[in-house]
mmCIF file of C-alpha atoms and ligand atoms in Angstrom:
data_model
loop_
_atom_site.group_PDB
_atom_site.id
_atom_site.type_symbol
_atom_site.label_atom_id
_atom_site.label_comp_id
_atom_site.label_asym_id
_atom_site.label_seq_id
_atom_site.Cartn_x
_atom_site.Cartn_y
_atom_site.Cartn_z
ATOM 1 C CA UNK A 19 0.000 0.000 0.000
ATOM 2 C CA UNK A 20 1.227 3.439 -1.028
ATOM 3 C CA UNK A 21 0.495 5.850 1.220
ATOM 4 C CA UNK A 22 0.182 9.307 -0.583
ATOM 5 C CA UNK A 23 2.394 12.404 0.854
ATOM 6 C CA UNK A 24 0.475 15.247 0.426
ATOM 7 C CA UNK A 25 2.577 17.249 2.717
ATOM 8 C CA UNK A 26 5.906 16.681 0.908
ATOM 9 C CA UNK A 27 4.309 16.937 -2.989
ATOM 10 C CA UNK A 28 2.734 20.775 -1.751
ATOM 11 C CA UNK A 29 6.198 21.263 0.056
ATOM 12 C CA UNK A 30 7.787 20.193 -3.831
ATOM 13 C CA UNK A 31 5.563 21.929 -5.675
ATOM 14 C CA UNK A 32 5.802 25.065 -3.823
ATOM 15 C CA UNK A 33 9.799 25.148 -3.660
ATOM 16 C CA UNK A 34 9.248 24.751 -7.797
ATOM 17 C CA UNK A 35 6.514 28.043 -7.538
ATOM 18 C CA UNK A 36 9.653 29.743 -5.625
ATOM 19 C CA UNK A 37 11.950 29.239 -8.236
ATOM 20 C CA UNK A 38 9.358 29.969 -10.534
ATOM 21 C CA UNK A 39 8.595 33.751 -9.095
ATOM 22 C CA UNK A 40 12.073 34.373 -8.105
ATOM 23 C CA UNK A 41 13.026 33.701 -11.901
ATOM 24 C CA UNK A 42 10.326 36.107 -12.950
ATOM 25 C CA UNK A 43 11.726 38.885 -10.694
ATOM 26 C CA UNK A 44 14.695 38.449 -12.235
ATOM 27 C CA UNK A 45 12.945 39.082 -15.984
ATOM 28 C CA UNK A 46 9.737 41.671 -15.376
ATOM 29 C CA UNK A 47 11.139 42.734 -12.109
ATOM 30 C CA UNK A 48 7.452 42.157 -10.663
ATOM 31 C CA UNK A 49 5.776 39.188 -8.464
ATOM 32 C CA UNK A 50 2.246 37.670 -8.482
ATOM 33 C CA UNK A 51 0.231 39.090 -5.746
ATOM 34 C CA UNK A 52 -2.940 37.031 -3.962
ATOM 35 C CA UNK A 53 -5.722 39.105 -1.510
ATOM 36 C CA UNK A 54 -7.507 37.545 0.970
ATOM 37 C CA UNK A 55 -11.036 39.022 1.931
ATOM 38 C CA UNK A 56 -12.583 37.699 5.268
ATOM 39 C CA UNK A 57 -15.431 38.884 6.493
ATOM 40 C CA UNK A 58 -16.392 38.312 10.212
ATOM 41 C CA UNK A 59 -14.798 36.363 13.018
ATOM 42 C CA UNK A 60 -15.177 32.583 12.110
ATOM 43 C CA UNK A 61 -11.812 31.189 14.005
ATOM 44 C CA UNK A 62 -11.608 27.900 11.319
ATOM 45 C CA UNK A 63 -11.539 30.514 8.675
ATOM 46 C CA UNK A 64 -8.502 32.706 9.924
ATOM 47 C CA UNK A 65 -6.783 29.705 10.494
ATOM 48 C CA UNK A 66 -7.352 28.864 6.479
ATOM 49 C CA UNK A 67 -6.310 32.673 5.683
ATOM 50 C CA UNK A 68 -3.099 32.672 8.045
ATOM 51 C CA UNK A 69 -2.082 29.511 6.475
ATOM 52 C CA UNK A 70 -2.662 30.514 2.913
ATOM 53 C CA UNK A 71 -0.828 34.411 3.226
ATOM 54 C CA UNK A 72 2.319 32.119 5.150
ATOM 55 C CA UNK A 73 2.607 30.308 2.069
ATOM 56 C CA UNK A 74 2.176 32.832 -0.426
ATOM 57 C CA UNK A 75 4.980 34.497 0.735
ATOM 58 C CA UNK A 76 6.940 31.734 1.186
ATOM 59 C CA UNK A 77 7.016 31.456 -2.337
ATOM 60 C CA UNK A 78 8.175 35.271 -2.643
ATOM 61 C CA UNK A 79 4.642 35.971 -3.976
ATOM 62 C CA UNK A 80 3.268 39.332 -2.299
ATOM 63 C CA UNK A 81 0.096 38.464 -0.063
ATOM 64 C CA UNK A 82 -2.693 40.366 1.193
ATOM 65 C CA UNK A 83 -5.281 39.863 3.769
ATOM 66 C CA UNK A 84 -8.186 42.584 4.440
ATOM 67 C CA UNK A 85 -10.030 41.670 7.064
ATOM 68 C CA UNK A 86 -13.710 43.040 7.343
ATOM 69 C CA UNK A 87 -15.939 43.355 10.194
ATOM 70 C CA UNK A 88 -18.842 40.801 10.001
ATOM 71 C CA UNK A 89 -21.567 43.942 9.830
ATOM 72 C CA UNK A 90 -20.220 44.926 6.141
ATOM 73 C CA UNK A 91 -22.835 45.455 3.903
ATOM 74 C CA UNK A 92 -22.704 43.564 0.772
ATOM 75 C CA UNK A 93 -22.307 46.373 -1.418
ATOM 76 C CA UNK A 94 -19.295 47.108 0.543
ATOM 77 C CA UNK A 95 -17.996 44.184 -0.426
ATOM 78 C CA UNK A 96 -18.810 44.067 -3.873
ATOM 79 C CA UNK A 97 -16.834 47.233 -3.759
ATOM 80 C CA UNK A 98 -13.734 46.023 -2.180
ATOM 81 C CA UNK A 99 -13.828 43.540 -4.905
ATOM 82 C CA UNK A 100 -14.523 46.064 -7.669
ATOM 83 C CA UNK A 101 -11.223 48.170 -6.774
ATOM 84 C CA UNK A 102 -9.393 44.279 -6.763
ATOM 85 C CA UNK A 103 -10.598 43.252 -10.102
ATOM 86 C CA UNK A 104 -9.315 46.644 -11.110
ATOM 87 C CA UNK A 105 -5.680 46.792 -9.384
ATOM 88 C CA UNK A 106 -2.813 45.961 -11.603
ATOM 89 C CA UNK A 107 -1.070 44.371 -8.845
ATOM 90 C CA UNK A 108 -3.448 41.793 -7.902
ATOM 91 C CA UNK A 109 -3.567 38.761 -10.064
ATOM 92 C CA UNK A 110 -5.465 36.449 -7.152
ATOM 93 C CA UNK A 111 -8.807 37.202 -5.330
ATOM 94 C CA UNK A 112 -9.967 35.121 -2.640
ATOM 95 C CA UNK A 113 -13.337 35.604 -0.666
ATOM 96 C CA UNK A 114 -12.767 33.344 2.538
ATOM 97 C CA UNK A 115 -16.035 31.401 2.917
ATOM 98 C CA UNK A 116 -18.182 31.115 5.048
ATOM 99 C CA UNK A 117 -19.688 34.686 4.712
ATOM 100 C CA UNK A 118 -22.375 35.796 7.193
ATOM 101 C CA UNK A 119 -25.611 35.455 6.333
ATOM 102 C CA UNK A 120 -26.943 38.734 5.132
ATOM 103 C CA UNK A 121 -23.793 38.746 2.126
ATOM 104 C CA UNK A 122 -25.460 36.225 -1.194
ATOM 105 C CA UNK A 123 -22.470 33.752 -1.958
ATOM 106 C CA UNK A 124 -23.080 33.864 -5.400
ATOM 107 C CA UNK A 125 -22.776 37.454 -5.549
ATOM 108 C CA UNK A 126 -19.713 37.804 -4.430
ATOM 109 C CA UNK A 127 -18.500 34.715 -7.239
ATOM 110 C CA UNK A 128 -20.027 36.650 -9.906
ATOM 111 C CA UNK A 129 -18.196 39.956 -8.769
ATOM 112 C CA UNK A 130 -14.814 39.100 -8.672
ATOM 113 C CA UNK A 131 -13.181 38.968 -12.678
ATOM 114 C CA UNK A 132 -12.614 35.649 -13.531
ATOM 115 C CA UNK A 133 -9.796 36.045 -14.642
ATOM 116 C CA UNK A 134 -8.533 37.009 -10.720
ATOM 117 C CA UNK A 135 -10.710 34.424 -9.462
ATOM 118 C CA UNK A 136 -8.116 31.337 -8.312
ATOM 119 C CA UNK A 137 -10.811 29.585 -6.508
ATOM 120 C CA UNK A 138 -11.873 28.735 -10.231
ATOM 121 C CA UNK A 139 -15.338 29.088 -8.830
ATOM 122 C CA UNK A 140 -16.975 32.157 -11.561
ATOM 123 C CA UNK A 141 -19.260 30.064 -13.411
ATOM 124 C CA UNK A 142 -17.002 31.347 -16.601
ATOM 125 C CA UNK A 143 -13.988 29.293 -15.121
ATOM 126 C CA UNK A 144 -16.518 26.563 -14.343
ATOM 127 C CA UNK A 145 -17.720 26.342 -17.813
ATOM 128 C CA UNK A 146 -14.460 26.321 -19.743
ATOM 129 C CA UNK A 147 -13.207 23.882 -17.517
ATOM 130 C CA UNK A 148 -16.031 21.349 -17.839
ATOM 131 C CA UNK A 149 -15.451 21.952 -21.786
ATOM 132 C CA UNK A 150 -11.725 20.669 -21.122
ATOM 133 C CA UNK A 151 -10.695 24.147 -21.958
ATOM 134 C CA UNK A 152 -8.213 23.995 -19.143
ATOM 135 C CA UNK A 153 -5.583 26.651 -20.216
ATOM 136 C CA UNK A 154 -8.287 28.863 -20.464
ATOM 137 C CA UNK A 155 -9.274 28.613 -16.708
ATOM 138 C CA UNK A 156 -8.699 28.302 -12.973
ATOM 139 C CA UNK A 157 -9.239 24.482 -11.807
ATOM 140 C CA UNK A 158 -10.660 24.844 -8.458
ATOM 141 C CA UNK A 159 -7.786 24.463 -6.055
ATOM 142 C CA UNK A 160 -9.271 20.488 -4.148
ATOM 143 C CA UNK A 161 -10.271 18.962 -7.283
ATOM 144 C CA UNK A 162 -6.462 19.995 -8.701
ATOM 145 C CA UNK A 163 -4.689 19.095 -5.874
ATOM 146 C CA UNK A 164 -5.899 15.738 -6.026
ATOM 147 C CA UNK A 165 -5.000 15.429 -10.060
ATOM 148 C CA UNK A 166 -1.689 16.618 -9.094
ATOM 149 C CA UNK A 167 -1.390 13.952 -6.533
ATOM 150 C CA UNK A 168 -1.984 11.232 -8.839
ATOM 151 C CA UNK A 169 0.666 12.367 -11.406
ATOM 152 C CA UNK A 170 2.910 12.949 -9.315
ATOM 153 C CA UNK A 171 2.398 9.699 -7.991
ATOM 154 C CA UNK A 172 2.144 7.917 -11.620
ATOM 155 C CA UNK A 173 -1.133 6.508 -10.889
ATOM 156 C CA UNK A 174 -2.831 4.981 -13.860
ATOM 157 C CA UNK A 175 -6.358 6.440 -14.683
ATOM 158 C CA UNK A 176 -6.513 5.374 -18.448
ATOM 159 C CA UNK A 177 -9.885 3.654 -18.591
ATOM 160 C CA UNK A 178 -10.427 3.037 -14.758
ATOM 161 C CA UNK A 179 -13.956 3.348 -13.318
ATOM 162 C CA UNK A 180 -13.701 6.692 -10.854
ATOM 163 C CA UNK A 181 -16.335 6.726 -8.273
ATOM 164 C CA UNK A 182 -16.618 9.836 -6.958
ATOM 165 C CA UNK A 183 -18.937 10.265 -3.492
ATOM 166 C CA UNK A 184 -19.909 14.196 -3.128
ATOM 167 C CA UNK A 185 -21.559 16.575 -5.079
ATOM 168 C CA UNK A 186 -20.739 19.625 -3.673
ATOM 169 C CA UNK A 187 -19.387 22.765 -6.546
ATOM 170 C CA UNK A 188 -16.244 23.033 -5.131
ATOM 171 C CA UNK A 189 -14.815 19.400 -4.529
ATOM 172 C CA UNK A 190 -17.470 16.286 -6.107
ATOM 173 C CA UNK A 191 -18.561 18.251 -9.506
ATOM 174 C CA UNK A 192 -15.550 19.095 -10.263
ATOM 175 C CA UNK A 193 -13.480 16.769 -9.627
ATOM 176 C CA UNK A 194 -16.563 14.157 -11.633
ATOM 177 C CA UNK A 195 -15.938 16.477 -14.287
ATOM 178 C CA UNK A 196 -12.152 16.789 -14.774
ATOM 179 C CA UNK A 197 -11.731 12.789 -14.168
ATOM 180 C CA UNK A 198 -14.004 12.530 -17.181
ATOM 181 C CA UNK A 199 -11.920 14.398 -19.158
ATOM 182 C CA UNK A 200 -9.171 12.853 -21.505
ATOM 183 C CA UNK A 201 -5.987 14.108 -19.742
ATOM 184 C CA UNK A 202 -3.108 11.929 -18.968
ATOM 185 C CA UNK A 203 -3.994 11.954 -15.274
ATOM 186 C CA UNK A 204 -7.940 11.393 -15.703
ATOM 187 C CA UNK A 205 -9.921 9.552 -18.400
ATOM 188 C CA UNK A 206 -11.940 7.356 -16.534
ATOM 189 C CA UNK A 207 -14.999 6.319 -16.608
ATOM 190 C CA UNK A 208 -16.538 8.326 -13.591
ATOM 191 C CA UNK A 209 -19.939 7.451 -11.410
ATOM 192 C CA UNK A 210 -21.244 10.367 -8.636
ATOM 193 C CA UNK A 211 -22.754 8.953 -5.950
ATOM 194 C CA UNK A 212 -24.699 11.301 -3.267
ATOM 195 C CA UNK A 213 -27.123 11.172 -0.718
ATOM 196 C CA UNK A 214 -29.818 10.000 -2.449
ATOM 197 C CA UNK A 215 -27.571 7.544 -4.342
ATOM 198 C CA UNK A 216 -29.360 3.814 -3.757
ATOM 199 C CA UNK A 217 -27.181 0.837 -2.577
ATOM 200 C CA UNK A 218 -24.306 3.039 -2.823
ATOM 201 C CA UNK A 219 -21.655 0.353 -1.606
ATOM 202 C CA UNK A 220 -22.557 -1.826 -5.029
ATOM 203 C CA UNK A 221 -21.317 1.384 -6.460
ATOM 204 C CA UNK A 222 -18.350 2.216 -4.503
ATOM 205 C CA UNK A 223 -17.180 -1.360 -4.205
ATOM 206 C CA UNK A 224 -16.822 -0.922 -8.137
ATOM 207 C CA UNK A 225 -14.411 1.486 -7.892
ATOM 208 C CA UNK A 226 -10.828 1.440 -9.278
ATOM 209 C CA UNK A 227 -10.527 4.977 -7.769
ATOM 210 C CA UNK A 228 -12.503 5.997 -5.614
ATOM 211 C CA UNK A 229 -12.928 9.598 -4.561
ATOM 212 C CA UNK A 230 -14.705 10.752 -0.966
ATOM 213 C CA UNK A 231 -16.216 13.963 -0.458
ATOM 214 C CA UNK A 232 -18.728 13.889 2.266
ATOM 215 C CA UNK A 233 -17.788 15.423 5.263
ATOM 216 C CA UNK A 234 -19.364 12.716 7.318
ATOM 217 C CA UNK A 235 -16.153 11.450 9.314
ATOM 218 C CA UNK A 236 -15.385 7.721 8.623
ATOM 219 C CA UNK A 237 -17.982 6.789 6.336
ATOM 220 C CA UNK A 238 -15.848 4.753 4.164
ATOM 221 C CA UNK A 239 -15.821 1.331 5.554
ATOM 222 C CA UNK A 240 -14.087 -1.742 4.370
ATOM 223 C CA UNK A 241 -16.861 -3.538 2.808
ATOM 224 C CA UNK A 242 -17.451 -0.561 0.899
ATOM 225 C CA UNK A 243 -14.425 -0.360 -0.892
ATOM 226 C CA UNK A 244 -12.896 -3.268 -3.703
ATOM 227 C CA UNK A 245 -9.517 -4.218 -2.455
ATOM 228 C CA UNK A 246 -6.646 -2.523 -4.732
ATOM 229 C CA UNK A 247 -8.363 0.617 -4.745
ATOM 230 C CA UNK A 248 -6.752 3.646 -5.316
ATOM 231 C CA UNK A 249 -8.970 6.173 -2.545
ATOM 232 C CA UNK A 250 -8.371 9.847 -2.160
ATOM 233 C CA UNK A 251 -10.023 11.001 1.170
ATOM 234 C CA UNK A 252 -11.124 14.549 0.730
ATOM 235 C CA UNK A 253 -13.340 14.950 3.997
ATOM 236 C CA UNK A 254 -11.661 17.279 7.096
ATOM 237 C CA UNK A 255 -13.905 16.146 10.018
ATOM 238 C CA UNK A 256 -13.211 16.865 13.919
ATOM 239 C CA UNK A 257 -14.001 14.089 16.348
ATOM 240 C CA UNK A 258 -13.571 14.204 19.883
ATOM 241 C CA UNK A 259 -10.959 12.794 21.423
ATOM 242 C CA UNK A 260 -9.978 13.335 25.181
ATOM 243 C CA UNK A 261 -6.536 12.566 24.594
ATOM 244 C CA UNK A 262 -5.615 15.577 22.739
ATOM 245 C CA UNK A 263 -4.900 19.157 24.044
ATOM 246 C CA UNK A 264 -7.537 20.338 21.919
ATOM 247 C CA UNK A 265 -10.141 17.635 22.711
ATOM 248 C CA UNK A 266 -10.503 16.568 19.172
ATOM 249 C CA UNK A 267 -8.630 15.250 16.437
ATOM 250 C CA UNK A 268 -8.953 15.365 12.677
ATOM 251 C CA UNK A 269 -10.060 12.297 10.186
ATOM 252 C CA UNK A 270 -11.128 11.928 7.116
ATOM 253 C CA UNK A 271 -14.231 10.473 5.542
ATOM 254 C CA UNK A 272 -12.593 7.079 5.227
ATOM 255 C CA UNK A 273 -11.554 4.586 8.166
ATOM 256 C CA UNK A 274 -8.368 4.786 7.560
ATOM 257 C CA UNK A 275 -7.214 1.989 9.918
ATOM 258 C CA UNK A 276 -9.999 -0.622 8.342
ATOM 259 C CA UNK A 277 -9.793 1.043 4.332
ATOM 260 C CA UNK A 278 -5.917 1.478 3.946
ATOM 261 C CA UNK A 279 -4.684 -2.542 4.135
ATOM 262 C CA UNK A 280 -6.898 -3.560 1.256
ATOM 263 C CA UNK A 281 -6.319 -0.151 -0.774
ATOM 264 C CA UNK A 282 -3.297 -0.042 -2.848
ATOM 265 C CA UNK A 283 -2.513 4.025 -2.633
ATOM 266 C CA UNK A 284 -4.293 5.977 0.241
ATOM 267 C CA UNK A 285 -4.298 9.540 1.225
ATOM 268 C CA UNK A 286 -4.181 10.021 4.779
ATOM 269 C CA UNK A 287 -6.068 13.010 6.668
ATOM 270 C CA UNK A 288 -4.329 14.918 7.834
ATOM 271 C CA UNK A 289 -1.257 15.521 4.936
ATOM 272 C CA UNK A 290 -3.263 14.222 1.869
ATOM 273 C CA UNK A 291 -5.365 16.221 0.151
ATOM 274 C CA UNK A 292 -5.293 18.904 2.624
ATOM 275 C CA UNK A 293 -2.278 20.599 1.703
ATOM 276 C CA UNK A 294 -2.201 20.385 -1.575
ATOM 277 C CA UNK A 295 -4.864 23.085 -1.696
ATOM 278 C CA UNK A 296 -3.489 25.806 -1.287
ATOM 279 C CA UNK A 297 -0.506 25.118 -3.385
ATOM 280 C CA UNK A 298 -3.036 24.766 -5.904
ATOM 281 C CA UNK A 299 -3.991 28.211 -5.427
ATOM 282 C CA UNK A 300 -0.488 29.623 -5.093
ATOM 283 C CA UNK A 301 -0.191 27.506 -8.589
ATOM 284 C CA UNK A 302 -2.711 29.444 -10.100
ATOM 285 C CA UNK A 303 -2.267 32.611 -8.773
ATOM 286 C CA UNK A 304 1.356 31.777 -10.625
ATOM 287 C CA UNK A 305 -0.735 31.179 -13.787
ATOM 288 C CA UNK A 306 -2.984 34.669 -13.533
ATOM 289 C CA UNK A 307 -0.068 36.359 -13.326
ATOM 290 C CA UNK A 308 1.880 34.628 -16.277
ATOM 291 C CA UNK A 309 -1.523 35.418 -18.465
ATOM 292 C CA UNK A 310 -1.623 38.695 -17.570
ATOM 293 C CA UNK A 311 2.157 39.493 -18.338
ATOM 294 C CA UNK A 312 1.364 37.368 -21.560
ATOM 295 C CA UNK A 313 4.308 35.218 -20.836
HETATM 296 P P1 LIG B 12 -20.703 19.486 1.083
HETATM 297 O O1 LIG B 12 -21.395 19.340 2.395
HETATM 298 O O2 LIG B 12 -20.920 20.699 0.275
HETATM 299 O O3 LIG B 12 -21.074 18.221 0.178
HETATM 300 C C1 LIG B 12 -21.117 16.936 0.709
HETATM 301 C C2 LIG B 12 -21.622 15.960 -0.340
HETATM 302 O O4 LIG B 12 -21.692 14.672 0.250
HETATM 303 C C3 LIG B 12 -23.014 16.303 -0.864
HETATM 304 O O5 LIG B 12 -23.051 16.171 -2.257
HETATM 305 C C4 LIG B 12 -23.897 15.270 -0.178
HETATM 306 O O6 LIG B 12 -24.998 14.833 -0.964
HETATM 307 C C5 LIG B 12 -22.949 14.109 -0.002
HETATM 308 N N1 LIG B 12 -23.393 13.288 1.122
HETATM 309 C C6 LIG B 12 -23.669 13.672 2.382
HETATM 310 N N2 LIG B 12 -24.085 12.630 3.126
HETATM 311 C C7 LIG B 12 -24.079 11.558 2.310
HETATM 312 C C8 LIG B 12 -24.438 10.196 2.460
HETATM 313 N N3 LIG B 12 -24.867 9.728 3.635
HETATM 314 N N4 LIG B 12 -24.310 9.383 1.395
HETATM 315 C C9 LIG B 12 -23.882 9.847 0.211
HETATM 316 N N5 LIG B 12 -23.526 11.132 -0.004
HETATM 317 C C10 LIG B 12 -23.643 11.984 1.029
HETATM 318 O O7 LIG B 12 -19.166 19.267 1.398
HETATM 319 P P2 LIG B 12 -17.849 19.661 0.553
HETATM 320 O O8 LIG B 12 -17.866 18.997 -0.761
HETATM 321 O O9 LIG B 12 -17.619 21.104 0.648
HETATM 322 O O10 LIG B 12 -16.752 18.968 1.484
HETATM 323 C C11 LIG B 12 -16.724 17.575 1.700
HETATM 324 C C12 LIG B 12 -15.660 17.264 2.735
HETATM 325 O O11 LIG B 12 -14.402 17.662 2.222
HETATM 326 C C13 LIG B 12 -15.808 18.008 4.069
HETATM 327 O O12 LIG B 12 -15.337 17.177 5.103
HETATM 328 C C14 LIG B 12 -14.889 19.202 3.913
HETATM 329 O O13 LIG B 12 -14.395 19.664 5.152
HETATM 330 C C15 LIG B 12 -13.786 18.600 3.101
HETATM 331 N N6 LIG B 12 -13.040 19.563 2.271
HETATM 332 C C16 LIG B 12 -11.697 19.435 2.261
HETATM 333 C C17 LIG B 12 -10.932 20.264 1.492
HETATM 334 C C18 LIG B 12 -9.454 20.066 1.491
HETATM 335 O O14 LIG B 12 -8.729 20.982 1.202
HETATM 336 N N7 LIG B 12 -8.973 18.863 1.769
HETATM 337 C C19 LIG B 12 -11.521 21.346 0.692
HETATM 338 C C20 LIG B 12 -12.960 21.330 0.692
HETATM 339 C C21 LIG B 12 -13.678 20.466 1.474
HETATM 340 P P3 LIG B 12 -26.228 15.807 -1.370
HETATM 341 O O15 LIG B 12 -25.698 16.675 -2.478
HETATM 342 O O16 LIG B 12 -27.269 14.869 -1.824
HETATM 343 O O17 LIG B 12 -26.571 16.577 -0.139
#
């Protein structure tokens, strides 16, 4: 059983983004630059934005945070993003979600350009990227972690039946999406399974690769899964556990301890999918800049 580093393929791929910006100092004398908008007080959130402006700069890529009260209107907002979308500087913009309640979510999507918008969730990066336009769009930053991973990782997908548990817009459509396109990583034949998804383990016990995106913590048992399977274990789910400091720990939505034995590559939780992320996002907010310098 392969177990798959998450932690040291974002730790490679963001020493090659490093390289990467430092070389194009050197030739336009400029760096890509990423802003982070919170809104509000959500403590799991600044966590996310902390993390994400520690490795921007680690890269040498200029990073911006601008926090916002949780009583901003959302024509404020829409504003902050206006003068974003307009500054020369910025090539990445990142509304930190949740957002409280009185702000639409789709609003805010819709506002920011897409071609700033590194989440790859404007419905014009969603589009071009279901059409297998891909150098024409931001892959959202889960979904592209996890294609990365199995590159990097030389995992053959030619032909394989994907099953993909999860829906959701930003990890289960499109990563159903992408694995049905015909890339060198992908080109399987993909199944989505959800909650209204009948005799689901008939499904999942098909799978060559399977794919879970829940958020329902160890929902992937043994007898759900065919043994060989390649599974990528998306979910992030506390659980308590006295043991800890904290008084929780973090799993996935896959026993790990029953699933990995029979699997044949496994990403743990936590340093699987997790990390890879946000070098995803540093990765595109790489690739915004290098379209906007035309280079
Ligand atoms: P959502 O809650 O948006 O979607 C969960 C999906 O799982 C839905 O499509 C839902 O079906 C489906 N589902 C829920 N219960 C069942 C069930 N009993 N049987 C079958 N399907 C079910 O979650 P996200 O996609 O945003 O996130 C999923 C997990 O991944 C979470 O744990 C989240 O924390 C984690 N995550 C991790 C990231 C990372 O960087 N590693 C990034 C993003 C998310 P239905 O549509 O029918 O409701």
């Amino acid at each position: 059983m392969i177990r798959i580093d998450g932690k040291k393929v974002s730790t490679d791929l963001k020493n090659e983004l490093k390289t990467q910006v430092g070389e194009l100092r050197a030739k336009v004398n400029c760096v890509p630059g990423l802003t982070v908008i919170i809104v509000g007080e959500d403590p799991a959130s600044q966590v996310y934005v902390r993390n994400k402006a520690k490795s921007c700069k680690e890269t040498g890529m200029n990073s911006t945070v601008i926090e916002l009260p949780a009583e901003t209107s959302q024509d404020e907002l829409l504003e902050r993003i206006d003068a974003l979308n307009n500054d020369p500087d910025v090539h990445g913009i990142l509304v930190q979600q949740p957002l409280p309640s009185h702000i639409e979510e789709y609003a805010v999507t819709m506002a920011i350009d897409p071609s700033k918008d590194v989440d790859g969730f404007h419905p014009e990066n969603v589009g071009q990227m279901v059409l297998g336009n891909l150098d024409k769009c931001f892959i959202s930053c889960t979904p592209y972690g996890i294609l990365e991973l199995l590159k990097r990782y030389e995992i053959e997908t030619k032909g394989k039946h994907c099953v993909v548990v999860g829906r959701s817009n930003i990890v289960g459509k499109p990563m159903a999406n992408l694995m049905l396109q015909k890339l060198r990583e992908t080109n399987c034949t993909v199944t989505v399974c959800h909650s209204a998804t009948r005799n689901m383990e008939e499904l999942t016990r098909q799978a060559d690769i399977l794919v879970a995106a829940i958020g329902r913590a160890n929902f992937i048992t043994k007898d759900m899964v065919k043994p060989g399977a390649v599974v990528i274990d998306v979910g992030i789910n506390r659980i308590d556990d006295a043991s800890r400091k904290s008084g929780y720990r973090l799993v996935g939505d896959v026993d790990f301890d029953e699933v990995s034995p029979i699997s044949s590559a496994i990403t743990p939780v936590p340093g699987g999918v997790g990390p890879m992320t946000i070098a995803m996002l540093l990765h595109n907010t790489l690739q915004s800049f290098m379209r906007a310098h035309n280079l």
